[in-house]
XYZ file of C-alpha atoms in Angstrom:
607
model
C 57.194 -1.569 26.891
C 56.576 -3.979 30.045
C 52.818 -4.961 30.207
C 51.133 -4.517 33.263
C 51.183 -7.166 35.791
C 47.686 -9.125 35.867
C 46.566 -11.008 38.671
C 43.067 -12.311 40.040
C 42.177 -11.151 43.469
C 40.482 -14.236 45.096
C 40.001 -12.636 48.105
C 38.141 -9.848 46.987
C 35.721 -11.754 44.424
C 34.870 -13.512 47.834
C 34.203 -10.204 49.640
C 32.300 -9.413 46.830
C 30.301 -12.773 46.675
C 28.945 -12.071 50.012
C 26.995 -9.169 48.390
C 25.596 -9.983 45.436
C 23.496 -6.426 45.091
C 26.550 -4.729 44.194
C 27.815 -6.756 41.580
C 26.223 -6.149 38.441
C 24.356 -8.912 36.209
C 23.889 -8.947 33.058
C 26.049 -9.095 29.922
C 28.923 -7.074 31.528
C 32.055 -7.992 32.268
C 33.030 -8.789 35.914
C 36.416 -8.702 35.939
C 37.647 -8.682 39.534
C 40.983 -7.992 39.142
C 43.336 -5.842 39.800
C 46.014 -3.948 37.463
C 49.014 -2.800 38.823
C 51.266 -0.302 37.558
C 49.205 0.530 34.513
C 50.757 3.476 32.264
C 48.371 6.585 32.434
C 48.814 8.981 29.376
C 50.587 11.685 31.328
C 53.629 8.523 32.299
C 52.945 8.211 35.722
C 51.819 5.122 37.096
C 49.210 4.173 39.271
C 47.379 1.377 40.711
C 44.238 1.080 39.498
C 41.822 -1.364 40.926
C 38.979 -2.727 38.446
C 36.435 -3.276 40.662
C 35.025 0.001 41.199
C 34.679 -0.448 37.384
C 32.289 -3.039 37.949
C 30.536 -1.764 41.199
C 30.756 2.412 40.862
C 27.281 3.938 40.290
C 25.363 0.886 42.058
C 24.733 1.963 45.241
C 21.685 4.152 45.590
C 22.319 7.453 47.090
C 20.102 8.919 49.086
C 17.765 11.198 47.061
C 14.072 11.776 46.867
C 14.346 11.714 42.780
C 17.063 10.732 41.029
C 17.565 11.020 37.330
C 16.360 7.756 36.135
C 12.822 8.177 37.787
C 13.181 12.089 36.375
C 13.804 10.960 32.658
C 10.898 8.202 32.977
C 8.458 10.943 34.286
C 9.244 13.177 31.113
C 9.601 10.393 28.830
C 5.995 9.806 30.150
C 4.709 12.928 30.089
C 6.153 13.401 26.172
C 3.980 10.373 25.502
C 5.652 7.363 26.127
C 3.585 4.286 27.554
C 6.346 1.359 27.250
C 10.016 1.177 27.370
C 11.465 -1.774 25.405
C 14.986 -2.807 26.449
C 18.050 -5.494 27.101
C 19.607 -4.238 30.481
C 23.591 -4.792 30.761
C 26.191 -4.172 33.255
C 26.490 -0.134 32.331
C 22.552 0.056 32.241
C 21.690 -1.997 35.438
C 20.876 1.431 37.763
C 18.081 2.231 35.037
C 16.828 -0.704 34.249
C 16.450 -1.265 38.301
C 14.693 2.020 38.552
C 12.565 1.154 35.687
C 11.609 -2.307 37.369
C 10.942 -0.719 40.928
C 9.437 2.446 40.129
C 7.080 1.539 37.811
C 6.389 4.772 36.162
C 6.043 3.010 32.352
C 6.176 -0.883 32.004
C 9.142 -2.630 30.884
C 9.120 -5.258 28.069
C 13.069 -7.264 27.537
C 13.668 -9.037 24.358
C 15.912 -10.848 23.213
C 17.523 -9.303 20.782
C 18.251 -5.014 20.554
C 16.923 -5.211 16.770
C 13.932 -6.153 17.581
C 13.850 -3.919 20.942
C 13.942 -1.042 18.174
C 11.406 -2.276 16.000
C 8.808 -2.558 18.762
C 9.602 0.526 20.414
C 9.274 2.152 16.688
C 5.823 0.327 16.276
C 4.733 1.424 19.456
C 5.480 5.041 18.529
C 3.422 4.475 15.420
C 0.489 3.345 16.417
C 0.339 4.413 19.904
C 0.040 8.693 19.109
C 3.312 9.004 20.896
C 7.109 7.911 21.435
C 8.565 5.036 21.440
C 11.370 3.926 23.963
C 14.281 1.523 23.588
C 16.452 1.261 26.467
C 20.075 -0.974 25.851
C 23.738 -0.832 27.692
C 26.624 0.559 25.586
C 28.437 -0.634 22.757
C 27.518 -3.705 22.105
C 24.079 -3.381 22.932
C 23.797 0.440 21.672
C 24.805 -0.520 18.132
C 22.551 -3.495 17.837
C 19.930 -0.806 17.888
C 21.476 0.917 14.903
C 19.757 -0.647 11.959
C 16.270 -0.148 14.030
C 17.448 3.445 14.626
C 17.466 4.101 11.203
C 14.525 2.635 9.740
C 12.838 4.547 12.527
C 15.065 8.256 11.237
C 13.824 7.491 7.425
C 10.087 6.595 8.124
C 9.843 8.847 10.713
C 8.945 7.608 13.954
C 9.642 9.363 16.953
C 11.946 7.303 19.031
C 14.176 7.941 22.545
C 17.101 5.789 22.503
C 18.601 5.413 25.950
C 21.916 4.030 26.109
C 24.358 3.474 29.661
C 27.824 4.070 29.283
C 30.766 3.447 31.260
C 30.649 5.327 35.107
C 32.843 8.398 34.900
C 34.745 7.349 38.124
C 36.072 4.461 36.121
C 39.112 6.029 34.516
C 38.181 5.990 31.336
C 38.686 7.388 28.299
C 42.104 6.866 29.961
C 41.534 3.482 30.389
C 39.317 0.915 27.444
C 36.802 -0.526 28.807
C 34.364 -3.690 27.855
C 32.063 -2.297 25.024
C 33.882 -0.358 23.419
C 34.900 0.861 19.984
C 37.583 3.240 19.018
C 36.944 5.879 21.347
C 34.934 7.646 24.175
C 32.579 9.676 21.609
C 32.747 6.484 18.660
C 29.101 5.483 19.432
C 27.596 8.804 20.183
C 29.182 9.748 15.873
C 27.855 6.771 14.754
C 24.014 7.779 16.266
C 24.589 11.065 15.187
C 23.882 10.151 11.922
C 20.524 8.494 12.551
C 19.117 10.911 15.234
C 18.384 14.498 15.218
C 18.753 15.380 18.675
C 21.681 13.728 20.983
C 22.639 14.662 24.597
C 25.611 13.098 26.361
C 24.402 13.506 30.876
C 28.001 14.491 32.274
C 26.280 16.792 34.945
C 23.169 16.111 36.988
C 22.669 20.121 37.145
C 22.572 20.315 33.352
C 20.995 17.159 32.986
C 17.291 18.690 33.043
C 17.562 20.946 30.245
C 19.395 18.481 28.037
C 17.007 15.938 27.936
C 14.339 18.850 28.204
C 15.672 19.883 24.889
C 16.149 16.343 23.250
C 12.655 14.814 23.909
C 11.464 18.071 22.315
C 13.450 17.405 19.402
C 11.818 14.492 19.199
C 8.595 15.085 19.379
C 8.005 17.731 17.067
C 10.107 16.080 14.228
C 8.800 12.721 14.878
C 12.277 11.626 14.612
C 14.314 9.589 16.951
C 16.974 11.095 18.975
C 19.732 9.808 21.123
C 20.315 9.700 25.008
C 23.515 8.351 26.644
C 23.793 8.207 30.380
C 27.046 7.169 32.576
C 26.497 4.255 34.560
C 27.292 6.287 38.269
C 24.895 9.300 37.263
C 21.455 6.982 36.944
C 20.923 7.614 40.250
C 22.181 10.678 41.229
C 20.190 13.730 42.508
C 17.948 15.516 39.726
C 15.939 18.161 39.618
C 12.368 17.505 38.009
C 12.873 17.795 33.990
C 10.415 20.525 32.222
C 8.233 20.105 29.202
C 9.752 22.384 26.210
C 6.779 23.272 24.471
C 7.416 23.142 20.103
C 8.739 25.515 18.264
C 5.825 26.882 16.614
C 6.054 27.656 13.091
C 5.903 31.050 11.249
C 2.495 32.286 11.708
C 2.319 34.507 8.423
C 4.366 31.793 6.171
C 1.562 29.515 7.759
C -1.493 32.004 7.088
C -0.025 32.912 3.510
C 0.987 28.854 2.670
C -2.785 28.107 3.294
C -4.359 30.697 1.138
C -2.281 29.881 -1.598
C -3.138 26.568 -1.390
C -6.728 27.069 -0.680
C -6.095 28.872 -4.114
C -5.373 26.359 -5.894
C -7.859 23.782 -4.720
C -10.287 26.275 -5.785
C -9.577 26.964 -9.128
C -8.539 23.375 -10.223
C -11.222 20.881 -11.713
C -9.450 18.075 -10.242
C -7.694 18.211 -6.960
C -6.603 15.155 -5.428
C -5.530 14.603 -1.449
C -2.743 12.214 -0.774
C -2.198 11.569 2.714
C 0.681 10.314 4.040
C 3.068 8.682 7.085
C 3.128 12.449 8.816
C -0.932 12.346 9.126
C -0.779 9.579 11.784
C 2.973 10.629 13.460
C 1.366 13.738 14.397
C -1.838 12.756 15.515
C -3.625 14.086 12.398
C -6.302 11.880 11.156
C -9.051 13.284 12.328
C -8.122 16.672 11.314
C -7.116 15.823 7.739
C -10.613 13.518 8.041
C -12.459 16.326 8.725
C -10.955 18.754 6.377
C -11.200 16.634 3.215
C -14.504 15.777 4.189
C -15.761 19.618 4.642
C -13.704 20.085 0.873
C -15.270 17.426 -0.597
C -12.351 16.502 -2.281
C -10.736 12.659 -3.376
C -8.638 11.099 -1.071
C -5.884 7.933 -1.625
C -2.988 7.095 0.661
C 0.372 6.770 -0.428
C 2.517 3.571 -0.070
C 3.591 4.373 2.819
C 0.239 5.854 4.187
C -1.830 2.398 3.908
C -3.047 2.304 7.058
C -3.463 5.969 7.838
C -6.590 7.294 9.247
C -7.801 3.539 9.534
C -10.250 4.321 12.464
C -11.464 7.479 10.976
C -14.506 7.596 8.751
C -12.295 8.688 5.849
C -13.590 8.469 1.907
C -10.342 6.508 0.673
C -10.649 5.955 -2.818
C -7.506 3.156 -1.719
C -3.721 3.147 -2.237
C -1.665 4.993 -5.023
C 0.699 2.668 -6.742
C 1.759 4.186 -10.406
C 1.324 1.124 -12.872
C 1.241 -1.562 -9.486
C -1.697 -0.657 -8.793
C -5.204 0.233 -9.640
C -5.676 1.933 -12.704
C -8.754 4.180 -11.781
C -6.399 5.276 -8.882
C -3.256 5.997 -10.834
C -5.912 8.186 -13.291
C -7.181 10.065 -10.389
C -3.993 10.776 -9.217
C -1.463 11.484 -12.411
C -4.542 13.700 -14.270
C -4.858 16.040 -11.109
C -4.120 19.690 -11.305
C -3.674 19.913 -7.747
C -2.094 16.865 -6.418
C -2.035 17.666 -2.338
C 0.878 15.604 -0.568
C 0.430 15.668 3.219
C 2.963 14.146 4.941
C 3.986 12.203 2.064
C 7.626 10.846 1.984
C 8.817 11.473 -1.524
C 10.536 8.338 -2.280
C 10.297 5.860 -5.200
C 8.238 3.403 -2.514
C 5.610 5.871 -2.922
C 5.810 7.689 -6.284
C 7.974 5.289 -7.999
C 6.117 4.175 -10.662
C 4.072 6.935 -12.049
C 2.303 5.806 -15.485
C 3.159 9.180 -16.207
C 5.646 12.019 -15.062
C 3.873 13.887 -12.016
C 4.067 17.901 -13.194
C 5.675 19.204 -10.397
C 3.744 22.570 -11.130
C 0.491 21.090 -9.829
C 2.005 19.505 -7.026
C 1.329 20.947 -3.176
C 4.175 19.079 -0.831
C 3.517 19.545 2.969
C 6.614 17.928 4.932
C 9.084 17.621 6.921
C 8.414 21.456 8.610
C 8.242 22.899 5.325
C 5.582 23.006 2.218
C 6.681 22.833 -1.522
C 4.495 24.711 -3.834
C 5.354 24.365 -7.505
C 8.717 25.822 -7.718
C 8.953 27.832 -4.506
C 9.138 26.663 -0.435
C 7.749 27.715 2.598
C 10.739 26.475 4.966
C 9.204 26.997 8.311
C 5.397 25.133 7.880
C 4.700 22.554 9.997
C 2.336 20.206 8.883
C 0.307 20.356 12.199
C 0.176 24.120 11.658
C -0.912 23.744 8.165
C -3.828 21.781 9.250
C -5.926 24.624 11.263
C -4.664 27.094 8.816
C -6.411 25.126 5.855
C -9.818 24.704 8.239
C -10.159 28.657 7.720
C -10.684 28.226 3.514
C -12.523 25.106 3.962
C -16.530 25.072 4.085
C -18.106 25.335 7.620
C -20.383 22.046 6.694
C -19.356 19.166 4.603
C -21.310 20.355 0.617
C -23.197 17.444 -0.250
C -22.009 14.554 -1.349
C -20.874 14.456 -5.330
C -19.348 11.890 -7.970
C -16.227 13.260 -7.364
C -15.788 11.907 -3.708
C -17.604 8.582 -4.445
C -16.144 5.391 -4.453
C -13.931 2.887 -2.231
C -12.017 -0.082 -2.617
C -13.382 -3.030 -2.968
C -12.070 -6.810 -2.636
C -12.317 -10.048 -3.828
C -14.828 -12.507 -1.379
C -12.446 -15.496 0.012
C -14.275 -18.979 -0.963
C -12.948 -21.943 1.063
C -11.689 -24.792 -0.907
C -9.743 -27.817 -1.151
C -7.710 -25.614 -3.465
C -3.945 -24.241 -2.636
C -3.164 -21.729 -0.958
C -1.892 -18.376 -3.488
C -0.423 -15.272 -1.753
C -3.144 -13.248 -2.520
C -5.853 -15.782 -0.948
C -4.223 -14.953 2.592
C -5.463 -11.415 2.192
C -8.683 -12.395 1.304
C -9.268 -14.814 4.255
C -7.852 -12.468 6.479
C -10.407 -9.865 4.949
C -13.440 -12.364 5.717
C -12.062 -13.090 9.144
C -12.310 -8.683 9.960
C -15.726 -8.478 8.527
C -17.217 -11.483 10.472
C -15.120 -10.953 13.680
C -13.953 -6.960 13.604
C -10.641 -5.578 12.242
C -7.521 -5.798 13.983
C -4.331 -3.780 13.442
C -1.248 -5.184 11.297
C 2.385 -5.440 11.601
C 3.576 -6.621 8.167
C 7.396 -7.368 7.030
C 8.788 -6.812 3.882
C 8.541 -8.598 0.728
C 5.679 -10.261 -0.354
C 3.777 -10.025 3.189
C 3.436 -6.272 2.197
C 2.440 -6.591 -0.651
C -0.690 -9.058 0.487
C -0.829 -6.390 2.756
C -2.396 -3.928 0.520
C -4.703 -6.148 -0.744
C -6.553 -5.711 3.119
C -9.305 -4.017 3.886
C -8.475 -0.147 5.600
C -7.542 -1.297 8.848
C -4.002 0.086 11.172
C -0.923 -1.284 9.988
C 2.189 -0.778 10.393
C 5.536 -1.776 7.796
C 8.497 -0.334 6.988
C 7.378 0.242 3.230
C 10.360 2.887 2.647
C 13.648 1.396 4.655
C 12.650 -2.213 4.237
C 14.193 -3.949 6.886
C 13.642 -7.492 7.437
C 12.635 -8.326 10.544
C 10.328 -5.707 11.498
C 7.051 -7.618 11.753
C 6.913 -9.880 15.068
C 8.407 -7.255 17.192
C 6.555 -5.067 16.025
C 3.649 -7.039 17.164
C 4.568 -6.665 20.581
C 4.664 -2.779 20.364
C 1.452 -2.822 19.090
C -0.210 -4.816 22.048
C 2.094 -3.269 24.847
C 0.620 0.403 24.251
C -3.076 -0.148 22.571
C -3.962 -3.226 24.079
C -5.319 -4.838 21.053
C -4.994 -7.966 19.818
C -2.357 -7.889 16.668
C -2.333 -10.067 13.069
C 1.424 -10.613 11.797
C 1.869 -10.978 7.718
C 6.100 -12.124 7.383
C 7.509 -14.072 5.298
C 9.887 -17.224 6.448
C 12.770 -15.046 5.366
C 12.192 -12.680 7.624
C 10.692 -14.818 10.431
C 13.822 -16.645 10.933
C 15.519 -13.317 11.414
C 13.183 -12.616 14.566
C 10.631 -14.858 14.805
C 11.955 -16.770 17.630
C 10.750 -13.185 19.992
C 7.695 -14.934 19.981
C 9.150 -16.745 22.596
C 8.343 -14.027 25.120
C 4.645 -13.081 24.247
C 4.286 -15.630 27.764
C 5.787 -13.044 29.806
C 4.025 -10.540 28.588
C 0.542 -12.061 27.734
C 1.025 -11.003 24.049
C -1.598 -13.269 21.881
C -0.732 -12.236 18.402
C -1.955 -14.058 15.323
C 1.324 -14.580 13.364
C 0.552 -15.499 9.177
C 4.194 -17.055 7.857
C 3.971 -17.004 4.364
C 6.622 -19.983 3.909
C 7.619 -20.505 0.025
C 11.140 -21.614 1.047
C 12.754 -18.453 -0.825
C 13.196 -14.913 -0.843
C 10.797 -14.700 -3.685
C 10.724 -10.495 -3.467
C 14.740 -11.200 -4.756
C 14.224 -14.430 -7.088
C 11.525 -11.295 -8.961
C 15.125 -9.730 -9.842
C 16.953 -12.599 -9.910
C 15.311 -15.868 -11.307
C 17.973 -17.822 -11.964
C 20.471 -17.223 -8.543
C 20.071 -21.070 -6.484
C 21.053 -17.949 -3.382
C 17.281 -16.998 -2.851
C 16.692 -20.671 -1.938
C 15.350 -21.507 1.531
C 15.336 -24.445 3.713
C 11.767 -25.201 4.875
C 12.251 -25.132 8.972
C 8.848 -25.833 9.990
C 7.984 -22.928 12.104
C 4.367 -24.678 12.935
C 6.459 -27.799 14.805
C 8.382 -24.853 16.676
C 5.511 -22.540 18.095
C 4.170 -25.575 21.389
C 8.033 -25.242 22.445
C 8.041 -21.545 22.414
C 4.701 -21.223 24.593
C 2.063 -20.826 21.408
C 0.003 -22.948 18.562
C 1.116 -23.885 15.499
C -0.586 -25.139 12.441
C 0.938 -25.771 9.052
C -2.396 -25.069 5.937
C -1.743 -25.542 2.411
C -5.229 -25.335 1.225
C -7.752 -22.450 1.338
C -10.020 -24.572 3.461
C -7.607 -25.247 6.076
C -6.297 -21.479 6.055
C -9.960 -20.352 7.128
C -10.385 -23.308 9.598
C -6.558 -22.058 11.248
C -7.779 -18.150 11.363
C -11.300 -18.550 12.883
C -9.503 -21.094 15.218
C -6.308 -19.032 16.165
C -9.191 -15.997 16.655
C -11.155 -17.841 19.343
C -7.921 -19.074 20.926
C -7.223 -15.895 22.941
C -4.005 -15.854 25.679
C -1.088 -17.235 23.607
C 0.499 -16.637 20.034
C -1.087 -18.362 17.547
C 1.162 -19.267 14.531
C -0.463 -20.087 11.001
C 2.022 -21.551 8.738
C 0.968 -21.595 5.007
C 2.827 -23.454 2.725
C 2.912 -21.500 -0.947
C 4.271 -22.929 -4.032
C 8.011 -21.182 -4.578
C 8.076 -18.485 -6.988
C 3.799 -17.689 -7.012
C 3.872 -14.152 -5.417
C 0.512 -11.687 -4.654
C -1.163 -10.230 -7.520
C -0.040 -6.854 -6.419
C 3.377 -7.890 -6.057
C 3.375 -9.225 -9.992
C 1.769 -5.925 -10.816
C 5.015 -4.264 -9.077
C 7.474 -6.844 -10.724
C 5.692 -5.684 -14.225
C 5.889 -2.024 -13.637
C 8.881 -1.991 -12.972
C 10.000 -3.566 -16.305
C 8.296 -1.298 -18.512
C 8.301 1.926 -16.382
C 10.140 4.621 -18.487
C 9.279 7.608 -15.702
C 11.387 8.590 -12.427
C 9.122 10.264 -9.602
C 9.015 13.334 -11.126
């Protein structure tokens, strides 16, 4: 078969040169040429001119609201307060609308990984959704490792991707972006969203995204929006707010006595509160409620953080055999272990010193509570909550041994001595109590695990999924929607996957104070792996780096200089700070060798 006959139309790449608004920027791309006799699948042949590829779907119609400024309005109104995003050819009528109309503020990146891990962060800590915005194909599926740490940890987050303009022939015709075929990318997100829409129809358009931010929202999952270039900007009618689904009211008045029950008659109950507390805006409630049932309280793993600004009686963080024994006690010997919101995953009951009894435990999650052996399949958590307020005392009984007690931590002494792992948690402990707490991002590997050697303050991690990564961009979700200054634990591992995003806290007016715990290795691996040269770094000198990218950089490797660089980097306000401390390769936290020992001599599973 004869291929069709290529050639460049000069003239009309001039035409087009003369106006620029129609020709989109970007990483799209402009072909100007024109494609004659091209085989269409029916055999017929037609001439089919690229350029309306390039151009359809960029001229503004006349309409008083189109469906961009209707999706930002609901994605507002659902709780969004930022859209993250890398605009691209396909995407360019959005990301316009999102510039001009300024109905939520726009943060680019660099790089769609870390566009998902800040709009995930700022779902987190911000009560509401995140956004990421990104043009199809290549951009959409640079989201997709970001997408699914978000789906596992459970972070409500609206993925808006372009696509290519219907009035461009395809699936007919492949296009630039794309995979195997028209519906390739939507598959792949369907298996890291709950809730997709593809908008072929302005008129149906309402309802679909209607139904998908609802989605959304009440699973506090992340869901999946693709949008053809030419239909950003065509008529809409205003999008409504689907209220929840609420859940059964007599499975929820029924699920609450019984476990009101149980509290009741047990000598020992234990609350464990967990990553669904804070994604549903819960923390006070739960706060309250434990308070009023005067009964223990420890996060999980994945809960350190949870409830930080609530006057909560955390007895601290329950690790198995990592972590503190009095905890693990409290926790294992209960005979009514209450899980709210708890993932059930070996990050956070892992390592049990012994097997949990499964006949004591009370599992509320995921839209459904676990009671022993049997399941209430349609409780939601944040219709558990008032239920349980109807068993609970009116007043908070006074205060007993059994919900005494909080975590304490080692004072930081500065000294001329090296810096250990676990010596950056303590100085960043001194620097909250003299100066006020700030919230955390921290990254994977060690950096969490100095993490939970902090005093209770907001933080955010990806504890379960564990992507690398997560940390700086994170960061910048964190200051975009709660306007407080941030403190960044990573590892150089993970900084030089995206640490270089600091590069456009500038823009932005992002100040965060950035810890890189450099030990030139991946020391979390060389635990499992001693001998393997592969967990080797390079030491790059991220301090030397930080002036060119618009920040400060200081390189410690004694405990003296580490306070001197975090009371410094704290009066320094306007600009990222970056502390580099130099560790010795293969000294981890104390928690972390706690983990590393557990996990050699642990002979339980979960449960």
């Amino acid at each position: 078969m004869a291929l069709p006959h290529v050639a460049t139309n000069r003239r009309a790449f001039k035409r087009e040169r003369r106006r620029p608004s129609t020709l989109p920027q970007g990483d799209g791309l402009i072909a100007l040429i024109s494609i004659k006799e091209f085989p269409s699948p029916a055999g017929s042949t037609s001439n089919v001119d690229i350029r309306r590829f390039c151009t359809v779907g960029m001229e503004r119609p006349v309409a008083t609201s189109t469906l961009s400024e209707r999706l930002l309005s609901a994605l507002k109104v659902a709780g969004a307060r930022a859209v993250f995003g890398i605009p691209g050819d396909y995407a360019l009528p959005f990301f316009e609308t999102l510039e001009q109309s300024q109905i939520l503020p726009l943060y680019t990146l660099s790089h769609e990984p870390a566009v998902a891990f800040a709009a995930d962060a700022a779902a987190r800590v911000g009560g509401g959704i995140g956004v990421a915005a990104v043009t199809y194909g290549a951009g959409a599926l640079n989201l997709v490792n970001g997408v699914a740490a978000a789906y596992a940890e459970r972070s409500a987050l609206v993925v808006i991707s372009a696509a290519p303009p219907r009035a461009s022939g395809w699936p007919s015709l492949s296009l630039h972006h794309q995979i195997k075929g028209p519906d390739s990318q939507l598959r792949i997100f369907e298996e890291v969203t709950c809730a997709q829409a593809v908008i072929d129809d302005p008129k149906t358009a309402p309802h679909a995204v209607a139904r998908v931010l609802r989605e959304c929202v009440s699973q506090s999952l992340p869901v999946y929006l693709e949008i053809p270039r030419d239909l950003a900007l065509a008529s809409c009618a205003p999008i409504p707010h689907l209220p929840r689904k609420p859940s059964d009211a007599q499975a929820v008045s029924e699920c609450a006595s019984e476990i009101a029950a149980r509290v009741r008659s047990a000598k020992h109950p234990v609350v464990m509160i967990g990553e669904e507390v804070r994604r549903f805006g819960l923390e006070a409630s739960v706060t309250e409620l434990v308070r009023r049932a005067n009964t223990p309280v420890v996060t999980s793993f994945m809960g350190r953080g949870v409830a930080a600004g609530e006057a909560i009686a955390s007895r601290g963080c329950y690790l198995g055999l990592a972590g503190d024994p009095e905890i693990a006690k409290l926790v294992e010997d209960s005979d009514a272990l209450i899980l709210l919101g708890v993932i059930l995953c070996d990050t956070n009951l892992g390592l049990p010193a012994r097997k949990l009894d499964l006949r004591r435990v009370v599992h509320a999650f995921g839209g459904a509570v676990r009671i022993a052996h049997h399941t209430y399949s349609d409780v939601a958590l944040r219709d558990l909550i008032p239920a349980l307020f109807k068993h609970a005392p009116q007043q908070a009984s006074l205060p007993s041994p059994r919900n005494a007690g909080h975590a304490s931590y080692p004072a930081f002494v500065p000294s001329d001595e090296p810096v250990r792992a676990s010596d950056i948690a303590a100085a960043v402990n001194a620097l909250f109590a003299e100066h006020g707490v700030m919230p955390v991002a921290c990254d994977v590997g060690d950096s969490l695990f100095v993490s939970l050697e902090l005093a209770h303050t907001d933080l955010v991690a990806q504890a379960y999924y564990a992507s690398m990564g997560f940390a700086v961009p994170a960061a910048f979700g964190i200051q975009a929607v709660t306007g407080r200054r941030p403190l960044v634990l990573v590892g150089d591992g993970a900084f030089q996957m995206t640490g270089w995003e600091l590069g456009n806290c500038r823009r932005y007016g992002f100040d965060p104070i950035v810890v890189v715990l450099n030990n030139r290795s991946w020391d979390m691996l060389r635990i499992f792996s001693p001998q393997s040269e592969f967990n080797n770094l390079s030491d790059w000198h991220f301090a030397d780096i930080a002036h060119s990218l618009g920040g400060c950089g200081v390189r410690v490797q004694t405990k003296r200089e580490l306070a001197q660089a975090l009371n410094a980097a704290h009066r320094d306000t306007g600009k990222f700070q970056l502390i580099e401390v130099m560790l010795e390769r293969g000294a981890t936290s104390e928690t972390l060798k706690r983990f590393a020992g557990a996990l050699a001599v642990s002979p339980n599973p979960i449960c």
